[in-house]
C-alpha positions as a Markdown table, in Angstrom:
| # | Residue | x | y | z |
|---|---|---|---|---|
| 1 | Arg | -22.7 | -250.4 | 148.3 |
| 2 | Ser | -23.4 | -253.3 | 145.9 |
| 3 | Ala | -23.8 | -252.6 | 142.2 |
| 4 | Gly | -27.4 | -253.5 | 142.9 |
| 5 | Trp | -28.0 | -250.2 | 144.9 |
| 6 | Arg | -28.9 | -247.0 | 143.6 |
| 7 | Lys | -29.7 | -243.7 | 145.7 |
| 8 | Ala | -33.1 | -242.5 | 144.3 |
| 9 | Ala | -34.1 | -238.9 | 144.4 |
| 10 | Gly | -35.3 | -239.1 | 147.8 |
| 11 | Gly | -32.0 | -240.7 | 149.2 |
| 12 | Met | -33.7 | -244.2 | 149.3 |
| 13 | Pro | -31.7 | -246.8 | 147.4 |
| 14 | His | -33.8 | -248.5 | 144.8 |
| 15 | Arg | -33.1 | -252.5 | 144.6 |
| 16 | Thr | -32.9 | -253.8 | 141.2 |
| 17 | Glu | -33.1 | -257.9 | 140.0 |
| 18 | Leu | -31.4 | -257.1 | 136.5 |
| 19 | Tyr | -27.9 | -256.6 | 137.6 |
| 20 | His | -27.7 | -260.0 | 139.3 |
| 21 | Glu | -24.6 | -262.3 | 139.2 |
| 22 | Val | -24.8 | -264.3 | 136.0 |
| 23 | Pro | -23.0 | -267.8 | 136.2 |
| 24 | Pro | -19.5 | -268.0 | 134.2 |
| 25 | Thr | -20.8 | -270.8 | 132.3 |
| 26 | Cys | -23.6 | -268.6 | 130.3 |
| 27 | Trp | -22.7 | -266.6 | 127.2 |
| 28 | Pro | -23.4 | -263.2 | 127.6 |
| 29 | Ile | -26.5 | -263.4 | 124.9 |
| 30 | Val | -29.7 | -262.4 | 126.7 |
| 31 | Tyr | -33.3 | -263.5 | 125.6 |
| 32 | Ser | -36.5 | -264.8 | 127.1 |
| 33 | Pro | -39.2 | -266.5 | 125.2 |
| 34 | Asp | -41.3 | -263.8 | 126.8 |
| 35 | Tyr | -39.5 | -261.3 | 124.1 |
| 36 | Asn | -42.7 | -262.6 | 121.5 |
| 37 | Ile | -45.7 | -260.8 | 121.2 |
| 38 | Thr | -48.2 | -263.5 | 120.2 |
| 39 | Phe | -52.1 | -262.2 | 120.7 |
| 40 | Met | -55.0 | -263.6 | 119.0 |
| 41 | Gly | -53.2 | -263.1 | 115.5 |
| 42 | Leu | -53.1 | -259.5 | 116.1 |
| 43 | Glu | -49.4 | -259.0 | 115.9 |
| 44 | Lys | -49.9 | -260.4 | 112.6 |
| 45 | Leu | -51.5 | -256.7 | 111.5 |
| 46 | His | -48.0 | -254.7 | 112.1 |
| 47 | Pro | -45.3 | -255.6 | 109.3 |
| 48 | Phe | -43.0 | -256.1 | 112.4 |
| 49 | Asp | -41.8 | -260.1 | 113.0 |
| 50 | Ala | -43.2 | -260.2 | 116.5 |
| 51 | Gly | -41.8 | -263.8 | 116.9 |
| 52 | Lys | -38.6 | -262.7 | 115.5 |
| 53 | Trp | -36.5 | -263.1 | 118.5 |
| 54 | Gly | -37.3 | -266.4 | 119.3 |
| 55 | Lys | -36.9 | -267.5 | 115.7 |
| 56 | Val | -33.3 | -266.2 | 116.4 |
| 57 | Ile | -32.6 | -268.2 | 119.3 |
| 58 | Asn | -34.1 | -271.4 | 117.5 |
| 59 | Phe | -31.4 | -271.1 | 114.6 |
| 60 | Leu | -29.0 | -270.6 | 116.9 |
| 61 | Lys | -29.9 | -273.6 | 118.7 |
| 62 | Glu | -29.5 | -275.8 | 115.7 |
| 63 | Glu | -26.4 | -274.4 | 114.9 |
| 64 | Lys | -25.5 | -275.5 | 118.3 |
| 65 | Leu | -23.9 | -272.3 | 119.0 |
| 66 | Ile | -26.0 | -272.1 | 122.1 |
| 67 | Ala | -28.4 | -273.8 | 124.5 |
| 68 | Asp | -31.4 | -273.1 | 126.9 |
| 69 | Asp | -28.8 | -273.7 | 130.2 |
| 70 | Leu | -25.8 | -271.0 | 128.5 |
| 71 | Ile | -28.4 | -268.5 | 127.7 |
| 72 | Val | -29.1 | -265.4 | 129.9 |
| 73 | Gln | -32.5 | -265.4 | 131.0 |
| 74 | Ala | -33.8 | -261.7 | 130.5 |
| 75 | Arg | -35.9 | -260.2 | 133.6 |
| 76 | Glu | -38.8 | -257.8 | 133.0 |
| 77 | Ala | -37.9 | -254.0 | 134.1 |
| 78 | Thr | -40.0 | -253.1 | 136.7 |
| 79 | Glu | -41.8 | -249.7 | 137.3 |
| 80 | Glu | -38.9 | -248.8 | 139.6 |
| 81 | Asp | -36.6 | -249.8 | 137.1 |
| 82 | Leu | -38.2 | -247.8 | 134.4 |
| 83 | Leu | -38.3 | -244.6 | 136.5 |
| 84 | Val | -34.5 | -244.5 | 136.4 |
| 85 | Val | -35.2 | -242.8 | 133.0 |
| 86 | His | -39.0 | -242.4 | 132.3 |
| 87 | Thr | -41.4 | -239.9 | 133.5 |
| 88 | Arg | -44.2 | -241.1 | 136.0 |
| 89 | Arg | -46.6 | -239.2 | 133.6 |
| 90 | Tyr | -45.2 | -241.4 | 130.5 |
| 91 | Leu | -45.9 | -244.6 | 132.2 |
| 92 | Asn | -49.2 | -244.0 | 133.5 |
| 93 | Lys | -50.5 | -243.0 | 129.9 |
| 94 | Leu | -49.2 | -246.4 | 129.1 |
| 95 | Lys | -52.4 | -247.9 | 131.0 |
| 96 | Trp | -54.6 | -246.5 | 128.6 |
| 97 | Ser | -55.0 | -248.6 | 125.4 |
| 98 | Phe | -55.5 | -246.2 | 122.6 |
| 99 | Val | -51.8 | -244.8 | 123.8 |
| 100 | Val | -50.1 | -248.1 | 123.4 |
| 101 | Ala | -52.1 | -248.5 | 119.8 |
| 102 | Thr | -50.6 | -245.8 | 118.9 |
| 103 | Ile | -47.1 | -245.9 | 120.0 |
| 104 | Thr | -47.3 | -249.8 | 118.5 |
| 105 | Glu | -49.0 | -248.7 | 115.4 |
| 106 | Ile | -51.2 | -252.0 | 116.0 |
| 107 | Pro | -54.8 | -249.9 | 115.7 |
| 108 | Pro | -57.1 | -252.9 | 117.4 |
| 109 | Val | -55.3 | -252.7 | 120.4 |
| 110 | Leu | -57.0 | -249.5 | 121.2 |
| 111 | Phe | -60.4 | -251.8 | 121.9 |
| 112 | Leu | -58.8 | -254.4 | 124.2 |
| 113 | Pro | -58.7 | -254.0 | 128.0 |
| 114 | Asn | -55.6 | -252.4 | 129.3 |
| 115 | Phe | -54.6 | -255.3 | 131.3 |
| 116 | Leu | -54.5 | -257.4 | 128.6 |
| 117 | Val | -52.4 | -254.8 | 126.6 |
| 118 | Gln | -50.1 | -254.6 | 129.6 |
| 119 | Arg | -49.8 | -258.4 | 129.7 |
| 120 | Lys | -49.4 | -259.6 | 126.1 |
| 121 | Val | -48.3 | -256.4 | 124.4 |
| 122 | Leu | -46.1 | -254.3 | 127.2 |
| 123 | Lys | -44.7 | -256.9 | 129.0 |
| 124 | Pro | -42.6 | -258.6 | 126.2 |
| 125 | Leu | -41.6 | -255.2 | 125.7 |
| 126 | Arg | -40.4 | -254.5 | 129.4 |
| 127 | Thr | -38.6 | -257.8 | 129.3 |
| 128 | Gln | -36.6 | -256.9 | 126.2 |
| 129 | Thr | -36.2 | -253.7 | 128.0 |
| 130 | Gly | -34.9 | -255.6 | 131.4 |
| 131 | Gly | -32.4 | -257.7 | 128.6 |
| 132 | Thr | -31.0 | -254.4 | 127.6 |
| 133 | Ile | -29.8 | -253.0 | 131.1 |
| 134 | Met | -28.8 | -256.8 | 131.9 |
| 135 | Ala | -26.8 | -257.0 | 128.8 |
| 136 | Gly | -25.0 | -253.1 | 129.3 |
| 137 | Lys | -23.8 | -254.9 | 132.8 |
| 138 | Leu | -22.4 | -258.2 | 131.0 |
| 139 | Ala | -20.9 | -256.3 | 128.1 |
| 140 | Ile | -18.8 | -254.6 | 131.3 |
| 141 | Asp | -17.5 | -258.2 | 132.7 |
| 142 | Arg | -16.9 | -260.0 | 129.6 |
| 143 | Gly | -16.3 | -257.7 | 126.8 |
| 144 | Trp | -19.1 | -258.1 | 124.5 |
| 145 | Ala | -23.2 | -258.7 | 125.1 |
| 146 | Ile | -26.0 | -259.3 | 122.9 |
| 147 | Asn | -29.5 | -258.8 | 123.6 |
| 148 | Val | -31.3 | -260.7 | 121.2 |
| 149 | Gly | -34.2 | -258.2 | 121.4 |
| 150 | Gly | -34.4 | -254.4 | 122.6 |
| 151 | Gly | -33.2 | -251.4 | 120.3 |
| 152 | Phe | -36.6 | -249.0 | 121.3 |
| 153 | His | -34.4 | -246.0 | 119.9 |
| 154 | His | -37.8 | -244.0 | 119.2 |
| 155 | Cys | -38.8 | -244.1 | 122.8 |
| 156 | Ser | -37.6 | -240.9 | 125.0 |
| 157 | Ser | -38.2 | -240.3 | 128.8 |
| 158 | Asp | -41.4 | -238.8 | 128.2 |
| 159 | Lys | -43.0 | -239.9 | 124.6 |
| 160 | Gly | -42.8 | -243.8 | 122.6 |
| 161 | Gly | -43.5 | -244.1 | 118.7 |
| 162 | Gly | -42.8 | -246.4 | 116.3 |
| 163 | Phe | -42.7 | -249.5 | 118.0 |
| 164 | Cys | -40.7 | -248.2 | 121.0 |
| 165 | Ala | -42.6 | -248.0 | 124.3 |
| 166 | Tyr | -39.4 | -248.0 | 126.7 |
| 167 | Ala | -36.3 | -246.0 | 126.3 |
| 168 | Asp | -34.1 | -249.3 | 127.0 |
| 169 | Ile | -30.9 | -247.7 | 125.2 |
| 170 | Thr | -31.0 | -244.6 | 127.8 |
| 171 | Leu | -31.8 | -246.9 | 130.4 |
| 172 | Ala | -28.9 | -249.0 | 129.8 |
| 173 | Ile | -26.6 | -246.4 | 129.6 |
| 174 | Lys | -28.1 | -244.5 | 132.9 |
| 175 | Phe | -27.9 | -247.9 | 134.8 |
| 176 | Leu | -24.0 | -248.0 | 134.0 |
| 177 | Phe | -23.3 | -244.5 | 134.8 |
| 178 | Glu | -25.1 | -244.8 | 138.1 |
| 179 | Arg | -23.8 | -248.3 | 139.3 |
| 180 | Val | -20.7 | -249.3 | 137.9 |
| 181 | Glu | -17.2 | -247.6 | 138.7 |
| 182 | Gly | -15.4 | -246.3 | 135.8 |
| 183 | Val | -18.1 | -246.1 | 133.2 |
| 184 | Ser | -18.4 | -242.8 | 132.5 |
| 185 | Lys | -18.7 | -242.3 | 128.8 |
| 186 | Ala | -20.7 | -244.0 | 126.3 |
| 187 | Thr | -21.0 | -244.2 | 122.2 |
| 188 | Ile | -24.4 | -245.2 | 120.9 |
| 189 | Ile | -23.6 | -246.6 | 117.1 |
| 190 | Asp | -27.2 | -246.5 | 115.7 |
| 191 | Leu | -27.4 | -248.6 | 112.2 |
| 192 | Asp | -31.1 | -249.0 | 112.2 |
| 193 | Ala | -32.8 | -247.4 | 109.0 |
| 194 | His | -34.2 | -244.8 | 111.3 |
| 195 | Gln | -33.3 | -241.8 | 112.9 |
| 196 | Gly | -32.7 | -242.7 | 116.8 |
| 197 | Asn | -34.8 | -239.9 | 117.8 |
| 198 | Gly | -35.3 | -241.2 | 121.3 |
| 199 | His | -32.0 | -241.8 | 123.0 |
| 200 | Glu | -31.0 | -238.6 | 121.0 |
| 201 | Arg | -33.8 | -236.5 | 122.9 |
| 202 | Asp | -32.4 | -238.3 | 126.5 |
| 203 | Phe | -29.2 | -237.1 | 125.8 |
| 204 | Met | -29.4 | -234.0 | 124.2 |
| 205 | Asp | -27.1 | -231.8 | 126.2 |
| 206 | Asp | -25.3 | -234.7 | 128.2 |
| 207 | His | -21.9 | -234.6 | 127.2 |
| 208 | Arg | -20.7 | -238.1 | 128.0 |
| 209 | Val | -22.5 | -239.5 | 125.6 |
| 210 | Tyr | -21.4 | -239.4 | 121.8 |
| 211 | Ile | -23.8 | -240.3 | 119.1 |
| 212 | Met | -23.7 | -241.7 | 115.8 |
| 213 | Asp | -26.7 | -242.2 | 113.7 |
| 214 | Val | -26.8 | -243.6 | 110.1 |
| 215 | Tyr | -30.2 | -243.7 | 108.6 |
| 216 | Asn | -32.2 | -242.7 | 105.7 |
| 217 | Arg | -33.1 | -239.2 | 105.5 |
| 218 | Tyr | -36.4 | -239.5 | 104.4 |
| 219 | Ile | -38.5 | -241.5 | 106.4 |
| 220 | Tyr | -39.7 | -241.6 | 109.9 |
| 221 | Pro | -39.1 | -239.7 | 112.2 |
| 222 | Gly | -37.4 | -236.8 | 110.6 |
| 223 | Asp | -37.0 | -235.4 | 114.3 |
| 224 | Gly | -35.2 | -232.1 | 113.3 |
| 225 | Phe | -34.7 | -231.3 | 117.0 |
| 226 | Ala | -33.3 | -234.1 | 117.8 |
| 227 | Lys | -30.7 | -234.5 | 115.3 |
| 228 | Arg | -29.1 | -231.4 | 117.3 |
| 229 | Ala | -27.4 | -234.3 | 119.8 |
| 230 | Ile | -26.0 | -236.2 | 116.9 |
| 231 | Lys | -22.4 | -236.2 | 116.5 |
| 232 | Arg | -21.6 | -238.1 | 113.6 |
| 233 | Lys | -24.6 | -238.0 | 111.1 |
| 234 | Val | -24.5 | -240.0 | 108.3 |
| 235 | Glu | -28.0 | -239.3 | 106.1 |
| 236 | Leu | -28.5 | -241.7 | 103.2 |
| 237 | Asp | -30.9 | -241.6 | 100.2 |
| 238 | Trp | -33.6 | -244.0 | 99.2 |
| 239 | Gly | -32.3 | -247.3 | 97.8 |
| 240 | Thr | -28.2 | -247.0 | 99.1 |
| 241 | Glu | -26.5 | -250.4 | 98.5 |
| 242 | Asp | -23.8 | -252.5 | 99.7 |
| 243 | Thr | -20.5 | -250.6 | 98.8 |
| 244 | Glu | -21.0 | -247.3 | 99.5 |
| 245 | Tyr | -22.9 | -248.4 | 102.8 |
| 246 | Leu | -20.3 | -250.2 | 104.2 |
| 247 | Gln | -17.5 | -248.0 | 103.4 |
| 248 | Lys | -19.6 | -244.9 | 105.2 |
| 249 | Val | -20.1 | -247.0 | 108.3 |
| 250 | Gln | -16.4 | -248.7 | 108.7 |
| 251 | Thr | -15.2 | -244.8 | 108.3 |
| 252 | His | -17.3 | -243.2 | 110.5 |
| 253 | Val | -17.1 | -246.2 | 113.4 |
| 254 | Glu | -13.5 | -245.8 | 113.2 |
| 255 | Gly | -13.9 | -241.7 | 113.3 |
| 256 | Ala | -16.2 | -242.0 | 116.0 |
| 257 | Leu | -14.2 | -244.0 | 118.4 |
| 258 | Asn | -10.9 | -241.8 | 117.2 |
| 259 | Glu | -13.0 | -239.0 | 118.2 |
| 260 | Leu | -13.9 | -239.9 | 121.7 |
| 261 | Arg | -13.2 | -243.2 | 123.6 |
| 262 | Pro | -15.9 | -244.3 | 125.1 |
| 263 | Asp | -16.4 | -246.8 | 128.4 |
| 264 | Ile | -19.0 | -248.4 | 126.3 |
| 265 | Ile | -20.3 | -248.9 | 122.9 |
| 266 | Ile | -24.0 | -249.4 | 122.5 |
| 267 | Tyr | -24.6 | -251.0 | 119.2 |
| 268 | Asn | -28.5 | -250.6 | 117.6 |
| 269 | Ala | -28.0 | -253.3 | 115.1 |
| 270 | Gly | -31.4 | -252.8 | 113.1 |
| 271 | Thr | -31.9 | -255.2 | 110.3 |
| 272 | Asp | -34.6 | -252.8 | 108.9 |
| 273 | Ile | -31.6 | -251.8 | 106.0 |
| 274 | Leu | -32.4 | -254.7 | 104.3 |
| 275 | Asp | -33.6 | -254.7 | 100.6 |
| 276 | Gly | -37.0 | -254.8 | 100.0 |
| 277 | Asp | -38.0 | -253.9 | 103.9 |
| 278 | Pro | -41.3 | -252.0 | 103.9 |
| 279 | Leu | -40.2 | -249.4 | 105.9 |
| 280 | Gly | -36.7 | -248.8 | 105.6 |
| 281 | Gly | -36.3 | -248.0 | 102.1 |
| 282 | Leu | -32.5 | -249.2 | 101.6 |
| 283 | Ala | -31.0 | -251.8 | 99.7 |
| 284 | Ile | -28.7 | -253.9 | 101.7 |
| 285 | Ser | -28.1 | -257.0 | 101.2 |
| 286 | Pro | -28.2 | -259.9 | 103.8 |
| 287 | Gln | -24.6 | -260.6 | 103.1 |
| 288 | Gly | -24.2 | -256.7 | 103.9 |
| 289 | Ile | -25.9 | -256.8 | 107.1 |
| 290 | Val | -23.4 | -259.8 | 108.1 |
| 291 | Lys | -20.4 | -257.5 | 107.2 |
| 292 | Arg | -21.7 | -254.5 | 108.6 |
| 293 | Asp | -22.1 | -256.2 | 112.2 |
| 294 | Glu | -18.5 | -257.8 | 111.8 |
| 295 | Ala | -17.0 | -254.0 | 111.3 |
| 296 | Val | -18.6 | -252.7 | 114.1 |
| 297 | Phe | -17.1 | -255.3 | 116.2 |
| 298 | Arg | -13.8 | -255.4 | 114.6 |
| 299 | Ala | -14.0 | -252.1 | 115.7 |
| 300 | Ala | -14.7 | -252.6 | 119.1 |
| 301 | Arg | -12.4 | -255.4 | 119.5 |
| 302 | Ser | -9.3 | -253.2 | 118.1 |
| 303 | His | -10.4 | -250.5 | 120.1 |
| 304 | Arg | -10.6 | -252.9 | 123.3 |
| 305 | Ile | -13.8 | -251.5 | 124.0 |
| 306 | Pro | -16.6 | -253.6 | 125.5 |
| 307 | Ile | -19.5 | -254.0 | 122.8 |
| 308 | Leu | -23.7 | -254.2 | 123.9 |
| 309 | Met | -25.7 | -254.9 | 120.5 |
| 310 | Val | -29.4 | -255.0 | 120.4 |
| 311 | Thr | -31.4 | -255.8 | 117.4 |
| 312 | Ser | -33.8 | -253.0 | 117.1 |
| 313 | Gly | -36.1 | -253.0 | 113.7 |
| 314 | Gly | -36.5 | -255.2 | 111.2 |
| 315 | Tyr | -39.7 | -255.9 | 109.5 |
| 316 | Gln | -39.4 | -259.3 | 107.0 |
| 317 | Lys | -39.8 | -262.8 | 107.6 |
| 318 | Arg | -35.9 | -263.5 | 106.8 |
| 319 | Thr | -34.7 | -261.1 | 109.1 |
| 320 | Ala | -34.1 | -263.8 | 112.0 |
| 321 | Arg | -32.2 | -265.7 | 109.8 |
| 322 | Ile | -30.0 | -263.1 | 108.9 |
| 323 | Ile | -29.6 | -261.9 | 112.7 |
| 324 | Ala | -28.4 | -265.7 | 113.6 |
| 325 | Asp | -26.1 | -265.6 | 110.7 |
| 326 | Ser | -24.4 | -262.7 | 111.9 |
| 327 | Ile | -24.2 | -264.0 | 115.7 |
| 328 | Leu | -22.6 | -267.5 | 114.0 |
| 329 | Asn | -20.0 | -265.2 | 112.0 |
| 330 | Leu | -19.2 | -263.0 | 114.8 |
| 331 | His | -18.5 | -266.2 | 116.3 |
| 332 | Asn | -16.5 | -268.2 | 113.5 |
| 333 | Leu | -14.0 | -265.0 | 113.5 |
| 334 | Gly | -13.6 | -265.2 | 116.9 |
| 335 | Leu | -15.1 | -261.6 | 117.8 |
| 336 | Ile | -17.3 | -263.0 | 120.4 |
| 337 | Asp | -15.5 | -266.3 | 121.8 |
| 338 | Lys | -16.7 | -268.7 | 124.2 |
| 339 | Glu | -13.1 | -268.3 | 126.0 |
| 340 | Leu | -14.2 | -264.9 | 127.5 |
| 341 | Ala | -17.6 | -265.8 | 127.8 |
| 342 | Thr | -17.2 | -268.7 | 129.7 |
| 343 | Ser | -13.7 | -268.1 | 131.7 |
| 344 | Asp | -14.7 | -265.8 | 134.9 |
| 345 | Ala | -13.7 | -263.1 | 132.5 |
| 346 | Lys | -13.2 | -259.7 | 133.3 |
| 347 | Asn | -13.5 | -256.1 | 131.2 |
| 348 | Pro | -10.9 | -256.1 | 128.8 |
| 349 | Lys | -10.1 | -252.5 | 129.7 |
| 350 | Val | -9.5 | -253.2 | 133.3 |
| 351 | Glu | -7.2 | -256.3 | 132.4 |
| 352 | Leu | -5.6 | -254.0 | 130.1 |
| 353 | Met | -4.8 | -251.6 | 132.8 |
| 354 | Ile | -3.7 | -254.2 | 135.3 |
| 355 | Arg | -1.0 | -255.3 | 132.7 |
| 356 | Glu | -0.1 | -252.1 | 132.3 |
| 357 | Ser | 0.5 | -251.3 | 136.3 |
| 358 | Ile | 2.5 | -254.4 | 136.3 |
| 359 | Leu | 4.7 | -253.8 | 133.4 |
| 360 | Asp | 5.3 | -250.3 | 135.6 |
| 361 | Leu | 6.2 | -251.7 | 138.6 |
| 362 | Thr | 8.7 | -254.1 | 136.9 |
| 363 | Asn | 9.9 | -251.4 | 135.1 |
| 364 | Leu | 11.1 | -249.4 | 138.3 |
| 365 | Ser | 12.1 | -252.2 | 140.0 |
| 366 | Leu | 14.8 | -252.6 | 137.2 |
| 367 | Gln | 16.0 | -249.1 | 137.3 |
């Protein structure tokens, strides 16, 4: 059966639009203008820059890295897609505006009719979630992928919070496990300033998923139960700066990949570690963030593991520029390259296996 089908609990396949074929001319960069939350200025009541995703894309266009027809257009995750992880009970709860107001931390949402909340707040988050699922498949096909949104790491199958209404990281991994042959182990490298308690709760007893989490120990969510799922836990103090941070990230990323060789890395690249972020409480410079992303992509490349990056938290106006600068840096260093993206590239691990098989056959014929 094709990768687009999954056997649901009842044995009936569920058809998804999220694993459609992407033209080889496209970069594996996923985005949609629908990501951005704009509604009567209400989005300004949250410290989150609710238009940051579009700004990242505009910066990349200005630098001539990408153009509209080279971006993979994200599609909205349907209810059927979401039910791969979420309980129906939880999805029904999102039909209450006060629940969404609590999750997104935008109190006035409480007073809006739910059809508006669905269209103006939840649809952008569902589209970003679809983008993460799509980027998971792209990463396997091309060796790397970036969803310019997503990274809703506080949401689990039955509970949202911290601006996270859908568990996109869990969904991307479950989709890959169920639909893509040869993908049976994943490593989450969560470098957002906050603990990623959503995916931790979802994968609590799942030995196929290795979680590394580096976060400020003193801030939200402080989820002691979820911490039990972290295989490599790095708890930071208030005001941690570049040198200590980068050294810890490099050491532990290397350690994590040596401990378990995954079939894919999901990299939660939150920029709320930036100095001055009102919620992160760390003191990393813009250059430090660029160096961090570089370190993670270098490790993925040297271990020949496909990597999916999501942008996650980041609450300052200058965040979008830093994300764009980081993507440009990865490109300049050849860590994300157009050759791989525009040739009909396959999974580098598969290529390696084919090469090794050819060598083995050659050696046999020489003996």
